[in-house]
mmCIF file with all atom_site columns, C-alpha atoms in Angstrom:
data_model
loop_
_atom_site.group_PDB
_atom_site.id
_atom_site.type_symbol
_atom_site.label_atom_id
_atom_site.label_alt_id
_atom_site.label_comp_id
_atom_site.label_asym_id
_atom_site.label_entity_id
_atom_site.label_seq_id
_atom_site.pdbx_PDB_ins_code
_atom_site.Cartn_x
_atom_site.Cartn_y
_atom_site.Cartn_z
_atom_site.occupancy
_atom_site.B_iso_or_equiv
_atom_site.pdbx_formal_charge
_atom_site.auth_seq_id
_atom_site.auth_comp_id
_atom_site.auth_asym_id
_atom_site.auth_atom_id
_atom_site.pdbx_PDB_model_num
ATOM 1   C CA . UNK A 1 1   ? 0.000  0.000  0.000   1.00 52.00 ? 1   UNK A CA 1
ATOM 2   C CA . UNK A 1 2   ? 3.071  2.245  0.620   1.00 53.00 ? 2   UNK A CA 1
ATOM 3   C CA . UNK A 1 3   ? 4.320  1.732  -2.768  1.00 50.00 ? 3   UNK A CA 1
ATOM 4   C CA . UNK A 1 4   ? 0.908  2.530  -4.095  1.00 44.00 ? 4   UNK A CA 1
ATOM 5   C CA . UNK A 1 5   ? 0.804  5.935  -2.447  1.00 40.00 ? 5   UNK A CA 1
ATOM 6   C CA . UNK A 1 6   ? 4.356  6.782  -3.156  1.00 42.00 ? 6   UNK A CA 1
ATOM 7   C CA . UNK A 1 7   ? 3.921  6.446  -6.478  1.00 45.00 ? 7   UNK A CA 1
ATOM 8   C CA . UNK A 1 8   ? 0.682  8.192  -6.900  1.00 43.00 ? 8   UNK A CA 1
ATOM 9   C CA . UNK A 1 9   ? 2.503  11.265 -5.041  1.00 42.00 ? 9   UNK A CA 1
ATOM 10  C CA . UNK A 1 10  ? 5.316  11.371 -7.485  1.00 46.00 ? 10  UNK A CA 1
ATOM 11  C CA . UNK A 1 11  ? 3.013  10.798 -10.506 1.00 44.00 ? 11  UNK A CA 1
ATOM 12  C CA . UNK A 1 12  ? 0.571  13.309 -9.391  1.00 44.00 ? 12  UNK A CA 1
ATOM 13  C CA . UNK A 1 13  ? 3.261  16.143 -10.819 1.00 42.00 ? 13  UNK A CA 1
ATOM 14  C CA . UNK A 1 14  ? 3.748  14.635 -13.849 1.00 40.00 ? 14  UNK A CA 1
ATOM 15  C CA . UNK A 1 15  ? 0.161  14.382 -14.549 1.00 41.00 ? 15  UNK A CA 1
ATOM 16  C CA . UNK A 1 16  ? -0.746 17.635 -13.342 1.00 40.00 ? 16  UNK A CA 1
ATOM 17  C CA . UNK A 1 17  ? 1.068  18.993 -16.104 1.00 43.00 ? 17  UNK A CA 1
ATOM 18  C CA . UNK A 1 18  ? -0.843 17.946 -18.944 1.00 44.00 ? 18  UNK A CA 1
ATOM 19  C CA . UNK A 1 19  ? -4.087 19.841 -18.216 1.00 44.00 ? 19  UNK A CA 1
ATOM 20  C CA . UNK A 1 20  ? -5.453 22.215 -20.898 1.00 52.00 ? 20  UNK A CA 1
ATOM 21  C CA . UNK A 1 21  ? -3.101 24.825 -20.063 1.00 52.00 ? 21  UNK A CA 1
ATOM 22  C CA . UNK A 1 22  ? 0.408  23.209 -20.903 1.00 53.00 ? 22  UNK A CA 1
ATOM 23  C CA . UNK A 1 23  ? 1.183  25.685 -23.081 1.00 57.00 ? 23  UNK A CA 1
ATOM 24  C CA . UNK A 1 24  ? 0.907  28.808 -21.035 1.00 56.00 ? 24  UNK A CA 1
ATOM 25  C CA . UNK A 1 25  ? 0.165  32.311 -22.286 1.00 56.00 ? 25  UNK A CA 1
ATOM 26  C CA . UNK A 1 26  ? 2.338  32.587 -24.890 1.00 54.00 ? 26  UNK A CA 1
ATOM 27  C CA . UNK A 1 27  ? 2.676  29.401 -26.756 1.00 57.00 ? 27  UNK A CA 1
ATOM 28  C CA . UNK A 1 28  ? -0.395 27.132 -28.346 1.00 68.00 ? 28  UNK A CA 1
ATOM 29  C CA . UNK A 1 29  ? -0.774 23.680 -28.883 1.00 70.00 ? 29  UNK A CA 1
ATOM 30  C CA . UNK A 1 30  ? 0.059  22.226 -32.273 1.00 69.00 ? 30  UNK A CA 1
ATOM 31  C CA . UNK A 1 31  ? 0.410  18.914 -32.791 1.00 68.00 ? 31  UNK A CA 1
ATOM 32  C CA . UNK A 1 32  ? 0.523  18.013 -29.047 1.00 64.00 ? 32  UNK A CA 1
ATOM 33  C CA . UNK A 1 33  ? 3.452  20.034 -29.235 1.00 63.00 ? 33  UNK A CA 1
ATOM 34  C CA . UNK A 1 34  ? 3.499  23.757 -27.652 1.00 62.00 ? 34  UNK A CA 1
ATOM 35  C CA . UNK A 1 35  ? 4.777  26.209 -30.123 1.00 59.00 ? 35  UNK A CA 1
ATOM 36  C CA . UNK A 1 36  ? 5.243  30.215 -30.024 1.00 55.00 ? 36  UNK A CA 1
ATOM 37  C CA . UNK A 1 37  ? 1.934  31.155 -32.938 1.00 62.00 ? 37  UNK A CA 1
ATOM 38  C CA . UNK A 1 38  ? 3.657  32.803 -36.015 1.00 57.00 ? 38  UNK A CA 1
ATOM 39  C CA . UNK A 1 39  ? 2.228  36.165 -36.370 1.00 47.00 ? 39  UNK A CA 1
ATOM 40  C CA . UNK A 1 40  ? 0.709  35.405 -40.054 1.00 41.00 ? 40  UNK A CA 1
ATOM 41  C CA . UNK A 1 41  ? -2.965 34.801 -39.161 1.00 47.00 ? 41  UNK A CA 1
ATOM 42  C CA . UNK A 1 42  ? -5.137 36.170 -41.982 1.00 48.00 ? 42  UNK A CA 1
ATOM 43  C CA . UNK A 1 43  ? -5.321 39.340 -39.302 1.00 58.00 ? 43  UNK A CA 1
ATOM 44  C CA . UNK A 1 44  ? -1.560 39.772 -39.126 1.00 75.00 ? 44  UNK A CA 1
ATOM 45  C CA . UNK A 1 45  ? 0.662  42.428 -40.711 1.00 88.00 ? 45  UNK A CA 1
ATOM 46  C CA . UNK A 1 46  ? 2.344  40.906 -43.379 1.00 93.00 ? 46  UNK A CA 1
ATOM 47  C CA . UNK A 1 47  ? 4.947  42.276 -46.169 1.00 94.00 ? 47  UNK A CA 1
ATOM 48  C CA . UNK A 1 48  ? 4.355  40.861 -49.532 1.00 94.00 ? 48  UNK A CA 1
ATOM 49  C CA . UNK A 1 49  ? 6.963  40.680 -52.698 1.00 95.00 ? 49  UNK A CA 1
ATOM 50  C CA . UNK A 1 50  ? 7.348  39.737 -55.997 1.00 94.00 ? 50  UNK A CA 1
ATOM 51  C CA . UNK A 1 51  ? 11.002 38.410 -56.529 1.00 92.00 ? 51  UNK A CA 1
ATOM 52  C CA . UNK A 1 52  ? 11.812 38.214 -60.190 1.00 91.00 ? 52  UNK A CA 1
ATOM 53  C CA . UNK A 1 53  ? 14.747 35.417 -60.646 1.00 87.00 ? 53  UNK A CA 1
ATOM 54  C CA . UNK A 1 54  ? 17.117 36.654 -63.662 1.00 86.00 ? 54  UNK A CA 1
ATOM 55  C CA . UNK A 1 55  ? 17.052 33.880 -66.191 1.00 86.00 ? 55  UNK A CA 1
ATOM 56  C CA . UNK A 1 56  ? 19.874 32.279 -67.666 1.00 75.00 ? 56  UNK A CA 1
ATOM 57  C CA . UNK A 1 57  ? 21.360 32.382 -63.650 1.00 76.00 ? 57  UNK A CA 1
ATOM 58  C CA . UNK A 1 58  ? 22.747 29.045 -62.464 1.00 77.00 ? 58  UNK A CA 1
ATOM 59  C CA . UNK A 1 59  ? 21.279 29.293 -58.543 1.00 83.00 ? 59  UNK A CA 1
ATOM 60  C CA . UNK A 1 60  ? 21.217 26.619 -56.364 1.00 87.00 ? 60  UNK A CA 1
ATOM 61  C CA . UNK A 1 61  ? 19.425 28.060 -53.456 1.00 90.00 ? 61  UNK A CA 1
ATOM 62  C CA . UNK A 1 62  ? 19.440 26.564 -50.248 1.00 92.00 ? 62  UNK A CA 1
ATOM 63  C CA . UNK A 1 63  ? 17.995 29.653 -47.693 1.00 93.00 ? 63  UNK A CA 1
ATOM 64  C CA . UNK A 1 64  ? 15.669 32.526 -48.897 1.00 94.00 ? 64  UNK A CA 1
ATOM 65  C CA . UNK A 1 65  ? 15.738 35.267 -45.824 1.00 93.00 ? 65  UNK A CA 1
ATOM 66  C CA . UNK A 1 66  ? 13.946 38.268 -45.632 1.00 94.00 ? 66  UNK A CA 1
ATOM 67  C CA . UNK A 1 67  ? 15.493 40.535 -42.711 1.00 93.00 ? 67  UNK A CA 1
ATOM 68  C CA . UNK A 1 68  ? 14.708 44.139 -41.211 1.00 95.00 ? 68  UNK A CA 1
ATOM 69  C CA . UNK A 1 69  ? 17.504 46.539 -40.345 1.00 96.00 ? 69  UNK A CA 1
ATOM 70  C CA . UNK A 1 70  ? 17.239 50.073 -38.432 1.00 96.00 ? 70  UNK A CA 1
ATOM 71  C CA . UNK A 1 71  ? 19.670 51.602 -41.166 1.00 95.00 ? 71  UNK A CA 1
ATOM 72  C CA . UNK A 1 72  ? 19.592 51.773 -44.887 1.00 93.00 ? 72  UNK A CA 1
ATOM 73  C CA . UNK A 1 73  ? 23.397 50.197 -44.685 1.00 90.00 ? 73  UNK A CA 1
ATOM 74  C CA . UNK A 1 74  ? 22.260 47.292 -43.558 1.00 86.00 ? 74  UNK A CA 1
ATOM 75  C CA . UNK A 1 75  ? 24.895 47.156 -41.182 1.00 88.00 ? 75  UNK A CA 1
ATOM 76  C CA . UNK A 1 76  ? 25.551 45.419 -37.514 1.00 89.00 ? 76  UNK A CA 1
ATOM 77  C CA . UNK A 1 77  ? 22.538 42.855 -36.136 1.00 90.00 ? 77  UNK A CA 1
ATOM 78  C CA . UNK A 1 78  ? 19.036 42.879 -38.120 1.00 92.00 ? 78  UNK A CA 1
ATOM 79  C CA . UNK A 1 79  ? 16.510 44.342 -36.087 1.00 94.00 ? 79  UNK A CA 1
ATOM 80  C CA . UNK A 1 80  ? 14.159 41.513 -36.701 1.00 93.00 ? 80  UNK A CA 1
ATOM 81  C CA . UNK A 1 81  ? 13.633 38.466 -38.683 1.00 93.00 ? 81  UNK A CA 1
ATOM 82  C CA . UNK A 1 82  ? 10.982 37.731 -41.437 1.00 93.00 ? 82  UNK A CA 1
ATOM 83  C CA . UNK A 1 83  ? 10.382 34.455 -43.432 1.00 92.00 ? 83  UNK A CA 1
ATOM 84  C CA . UNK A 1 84  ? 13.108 32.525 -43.888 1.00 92.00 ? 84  UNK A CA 1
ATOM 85  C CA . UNK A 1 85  ? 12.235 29.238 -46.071 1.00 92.00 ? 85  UNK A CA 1
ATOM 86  C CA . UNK A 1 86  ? 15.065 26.498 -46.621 1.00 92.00 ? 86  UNK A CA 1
ATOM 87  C CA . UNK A 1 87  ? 15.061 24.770 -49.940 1.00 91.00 ? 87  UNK A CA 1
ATOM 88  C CA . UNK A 1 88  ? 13.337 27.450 -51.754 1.00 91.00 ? 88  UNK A CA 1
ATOM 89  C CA . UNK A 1 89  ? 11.808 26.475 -55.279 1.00 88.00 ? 89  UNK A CA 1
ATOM 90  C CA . UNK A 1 90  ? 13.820 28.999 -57.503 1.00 87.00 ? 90  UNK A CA 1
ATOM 91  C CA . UNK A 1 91  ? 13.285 28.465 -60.943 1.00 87.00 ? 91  UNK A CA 1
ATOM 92  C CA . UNK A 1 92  ? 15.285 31.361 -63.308 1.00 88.00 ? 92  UNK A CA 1
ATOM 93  C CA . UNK A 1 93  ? 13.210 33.563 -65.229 1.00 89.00 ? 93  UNK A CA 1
ATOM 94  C CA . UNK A 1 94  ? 9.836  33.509 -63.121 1.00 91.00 ? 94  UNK A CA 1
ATOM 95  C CA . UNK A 1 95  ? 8.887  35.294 -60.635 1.00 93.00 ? 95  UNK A CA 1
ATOM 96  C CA . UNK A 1 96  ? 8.759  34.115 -56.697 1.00 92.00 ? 96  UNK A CA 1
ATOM 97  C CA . UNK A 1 97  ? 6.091  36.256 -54.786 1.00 93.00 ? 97  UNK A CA 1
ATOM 98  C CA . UNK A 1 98  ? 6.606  35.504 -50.939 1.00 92.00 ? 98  UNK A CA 1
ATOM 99  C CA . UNK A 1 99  ? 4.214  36.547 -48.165 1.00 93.00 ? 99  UNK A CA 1
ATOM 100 C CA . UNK A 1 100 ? 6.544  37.585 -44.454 1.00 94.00 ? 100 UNK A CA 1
ATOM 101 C CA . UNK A 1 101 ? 5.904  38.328 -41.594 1.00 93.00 ? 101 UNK A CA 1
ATOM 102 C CA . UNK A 1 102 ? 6.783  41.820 -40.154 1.00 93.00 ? 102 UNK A CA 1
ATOM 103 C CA . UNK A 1 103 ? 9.252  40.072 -37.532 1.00 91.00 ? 103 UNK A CA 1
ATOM 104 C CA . UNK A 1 104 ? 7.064  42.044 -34.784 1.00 91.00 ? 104 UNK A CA 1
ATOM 105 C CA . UNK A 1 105 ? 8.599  45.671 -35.839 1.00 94.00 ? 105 UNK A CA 1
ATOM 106 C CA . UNK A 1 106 ? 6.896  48.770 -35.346 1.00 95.00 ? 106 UNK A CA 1
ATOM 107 C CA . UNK A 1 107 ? 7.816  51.762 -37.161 1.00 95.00 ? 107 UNK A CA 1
ATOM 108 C CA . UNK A 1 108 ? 10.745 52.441 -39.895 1.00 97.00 ? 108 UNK A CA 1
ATOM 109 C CA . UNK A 1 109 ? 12.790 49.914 -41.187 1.00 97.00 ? 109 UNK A CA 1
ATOM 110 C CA . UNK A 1 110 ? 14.757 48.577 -44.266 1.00 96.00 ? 110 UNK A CA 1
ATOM 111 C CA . UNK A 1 111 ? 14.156 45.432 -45.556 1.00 95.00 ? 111 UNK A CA 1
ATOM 112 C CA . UNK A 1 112 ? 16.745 43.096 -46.945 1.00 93.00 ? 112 UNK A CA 1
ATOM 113 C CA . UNK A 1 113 ? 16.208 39.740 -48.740 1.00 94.00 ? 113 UNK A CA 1
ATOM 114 C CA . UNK A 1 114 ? 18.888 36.834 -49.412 1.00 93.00 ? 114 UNK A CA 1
ATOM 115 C CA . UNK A 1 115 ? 19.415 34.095 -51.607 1.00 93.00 ? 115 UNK A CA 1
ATOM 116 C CA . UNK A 1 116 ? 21.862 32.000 -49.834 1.00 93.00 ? 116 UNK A CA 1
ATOM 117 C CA . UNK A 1 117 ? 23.406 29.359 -52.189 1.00 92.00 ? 117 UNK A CA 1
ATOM 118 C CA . UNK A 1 118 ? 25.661 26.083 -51.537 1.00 91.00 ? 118 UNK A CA 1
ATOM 119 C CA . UNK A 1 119 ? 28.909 27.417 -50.914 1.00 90.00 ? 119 UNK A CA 1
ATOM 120 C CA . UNK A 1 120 ? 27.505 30.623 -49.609 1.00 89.00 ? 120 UNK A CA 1
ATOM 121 C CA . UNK A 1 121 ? 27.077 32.419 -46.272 1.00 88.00 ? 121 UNK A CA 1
ATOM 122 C CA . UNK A 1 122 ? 24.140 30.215 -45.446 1.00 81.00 ? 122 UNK A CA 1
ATOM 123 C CA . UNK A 1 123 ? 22.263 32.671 -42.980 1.00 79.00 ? 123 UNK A CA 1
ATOM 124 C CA . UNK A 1 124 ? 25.662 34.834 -41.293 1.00 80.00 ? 124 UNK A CA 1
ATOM 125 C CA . UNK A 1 125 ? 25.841 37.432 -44.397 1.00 85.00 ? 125 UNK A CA 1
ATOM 126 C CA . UNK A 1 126 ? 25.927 36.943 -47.969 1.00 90.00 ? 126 UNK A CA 1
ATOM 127 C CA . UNK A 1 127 ? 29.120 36.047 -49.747 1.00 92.00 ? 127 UNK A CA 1
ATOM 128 C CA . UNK A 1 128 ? 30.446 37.580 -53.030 1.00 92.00 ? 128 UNK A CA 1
ATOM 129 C CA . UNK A 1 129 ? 30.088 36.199 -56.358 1.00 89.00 ? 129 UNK A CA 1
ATOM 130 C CA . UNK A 1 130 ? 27.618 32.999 -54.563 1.00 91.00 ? 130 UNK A CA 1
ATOM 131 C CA . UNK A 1 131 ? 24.804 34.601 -52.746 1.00 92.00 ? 131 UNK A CA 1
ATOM 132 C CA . UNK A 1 132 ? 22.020 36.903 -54.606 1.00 92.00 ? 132 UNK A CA 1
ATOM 133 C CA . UNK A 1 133 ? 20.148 39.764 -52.913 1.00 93.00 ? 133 UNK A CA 1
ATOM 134 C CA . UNK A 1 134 ? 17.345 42.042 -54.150 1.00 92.00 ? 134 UNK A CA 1
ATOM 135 C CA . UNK A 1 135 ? 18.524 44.596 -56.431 1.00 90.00 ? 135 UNK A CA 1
ATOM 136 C CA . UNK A 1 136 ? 17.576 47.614 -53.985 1.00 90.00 ? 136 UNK A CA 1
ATOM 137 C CA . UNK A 1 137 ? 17.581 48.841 -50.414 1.00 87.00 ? 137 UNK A CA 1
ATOM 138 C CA . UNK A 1 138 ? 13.814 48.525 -49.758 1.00 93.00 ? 138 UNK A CA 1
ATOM 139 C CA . UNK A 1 139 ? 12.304 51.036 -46.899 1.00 95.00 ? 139 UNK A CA 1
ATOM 140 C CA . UNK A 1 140 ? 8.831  49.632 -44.807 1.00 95.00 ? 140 UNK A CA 1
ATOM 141 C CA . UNK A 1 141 ? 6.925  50.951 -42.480 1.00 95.00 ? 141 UNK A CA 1
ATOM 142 C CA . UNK A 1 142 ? 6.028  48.048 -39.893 1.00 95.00 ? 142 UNK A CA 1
ATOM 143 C CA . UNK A 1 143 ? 3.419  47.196 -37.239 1.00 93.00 ? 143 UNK A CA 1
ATOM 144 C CA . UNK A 1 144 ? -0.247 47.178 -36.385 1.00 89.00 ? 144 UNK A CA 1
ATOM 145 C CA . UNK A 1 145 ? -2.209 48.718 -38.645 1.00 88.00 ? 145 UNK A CA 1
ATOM 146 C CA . UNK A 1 146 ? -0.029 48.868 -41.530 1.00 90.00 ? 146 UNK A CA 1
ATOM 147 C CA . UNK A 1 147 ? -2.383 45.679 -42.965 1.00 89.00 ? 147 UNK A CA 1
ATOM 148 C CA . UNK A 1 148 ? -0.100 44.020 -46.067 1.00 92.00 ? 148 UNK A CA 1
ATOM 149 C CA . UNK A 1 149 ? 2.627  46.168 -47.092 1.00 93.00 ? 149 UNK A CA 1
ATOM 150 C CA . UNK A 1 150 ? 3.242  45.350 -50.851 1.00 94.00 ? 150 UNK A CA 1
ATOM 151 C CA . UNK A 1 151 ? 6.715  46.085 -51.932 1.00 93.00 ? 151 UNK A CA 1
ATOM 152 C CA . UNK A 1 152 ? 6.259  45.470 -55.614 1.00 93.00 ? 152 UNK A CA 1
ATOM 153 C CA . UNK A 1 153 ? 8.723  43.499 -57.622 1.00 94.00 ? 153 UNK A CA 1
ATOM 154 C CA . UNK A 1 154 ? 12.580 43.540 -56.652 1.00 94.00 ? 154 UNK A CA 1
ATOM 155 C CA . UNK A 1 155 ? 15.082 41.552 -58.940 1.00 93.00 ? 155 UNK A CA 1
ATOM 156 C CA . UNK A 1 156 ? 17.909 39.274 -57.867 1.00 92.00 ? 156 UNK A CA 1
ATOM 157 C CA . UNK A 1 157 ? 21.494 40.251 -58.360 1.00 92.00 ? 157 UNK A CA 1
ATOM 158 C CA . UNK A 1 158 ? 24.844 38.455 -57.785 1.00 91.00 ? 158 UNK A CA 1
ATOM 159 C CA . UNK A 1 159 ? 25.820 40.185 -54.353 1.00 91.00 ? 159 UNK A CA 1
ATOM 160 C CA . UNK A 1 160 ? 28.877 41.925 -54.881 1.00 87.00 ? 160 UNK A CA 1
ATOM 161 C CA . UNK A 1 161 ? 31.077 43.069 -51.753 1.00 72.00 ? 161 UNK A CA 1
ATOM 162 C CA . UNK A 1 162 ? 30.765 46.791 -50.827 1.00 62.00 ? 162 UNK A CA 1
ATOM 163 C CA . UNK A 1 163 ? 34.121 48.466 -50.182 1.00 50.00 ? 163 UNK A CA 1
#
């Protein structure tokens, strides 16, 4: 009878913790797993654009990233993070339109995206003559409210270092 009760006692815990709110505040349940939501309900702010891949370019992609920056240099530590989709289907001379989320900004920012190739800076900065980047520096206004910002159509380019 001991053993009975000593075990209830130390499963008790254990099952305690799978009541409806396992999750907490700030996570949901997906899967049976708790997750933090992505902010791209139907509701959220998104940024849509239309990436036009140059034909006749030999990419083999293997990271797309879409990143916000608090200068048009795009220098130092993004200020926050949009899509970022491994294995992106790239196919030269058509046009990629992606949907991102605002990485939870508010206010002015510049938006960068990446094509990170094999061989390339895979995610820690694009490298020379491998990785492609939209062809401009692309300033957003971010946050509630804002609805779907529509950037229009940006073209890849070879990214070339700046000196």
């Amino acid at each position: 009878m001991a053993y009975v009760l000593l075990t209830f006692l130390l499963c008790a815990p254990l099952v305690s913790c799978v009541s409806d709110d396992v999750c907490g505040k700030e996570m949901e349940e997906v899967n049976g797993l708790c997750a933090v939501p992505k902010d791209t309900e139907p509701t959220a702010p998104l940024v849509t654009v239309q990436l036009r891949i140059p034909e006749n370019s030999a990419i083999s992609p293997s990271l797309l990233s879409v990143t916000f920056f608090n200068n048009a240099t795009m220098s130092g530590m993004p200020s926050g993070f949009g899509e970022q989709i491994s294995n992106p289907n790239i196919v030269p001379g058509q046009v990629l339109t992606i949907s991102s989320s605002q990485g939870n900004l508010e206010g002015d920012y510049y938006m960068s995206i990446v094509l990170y190739c094999e061989g390339g800076g895979n995610g820690r900065g694009p490298v020379p003559g491998v990785d492609w980047v939209g062809s401009e520096i692309v300033p957003v206004t971010l946050g509630p409210g804002t609805g779907t910002v529509d950037i229009g159509e940006l073209v890849l380019i070879p990214y070339q270092s700046v000196k």
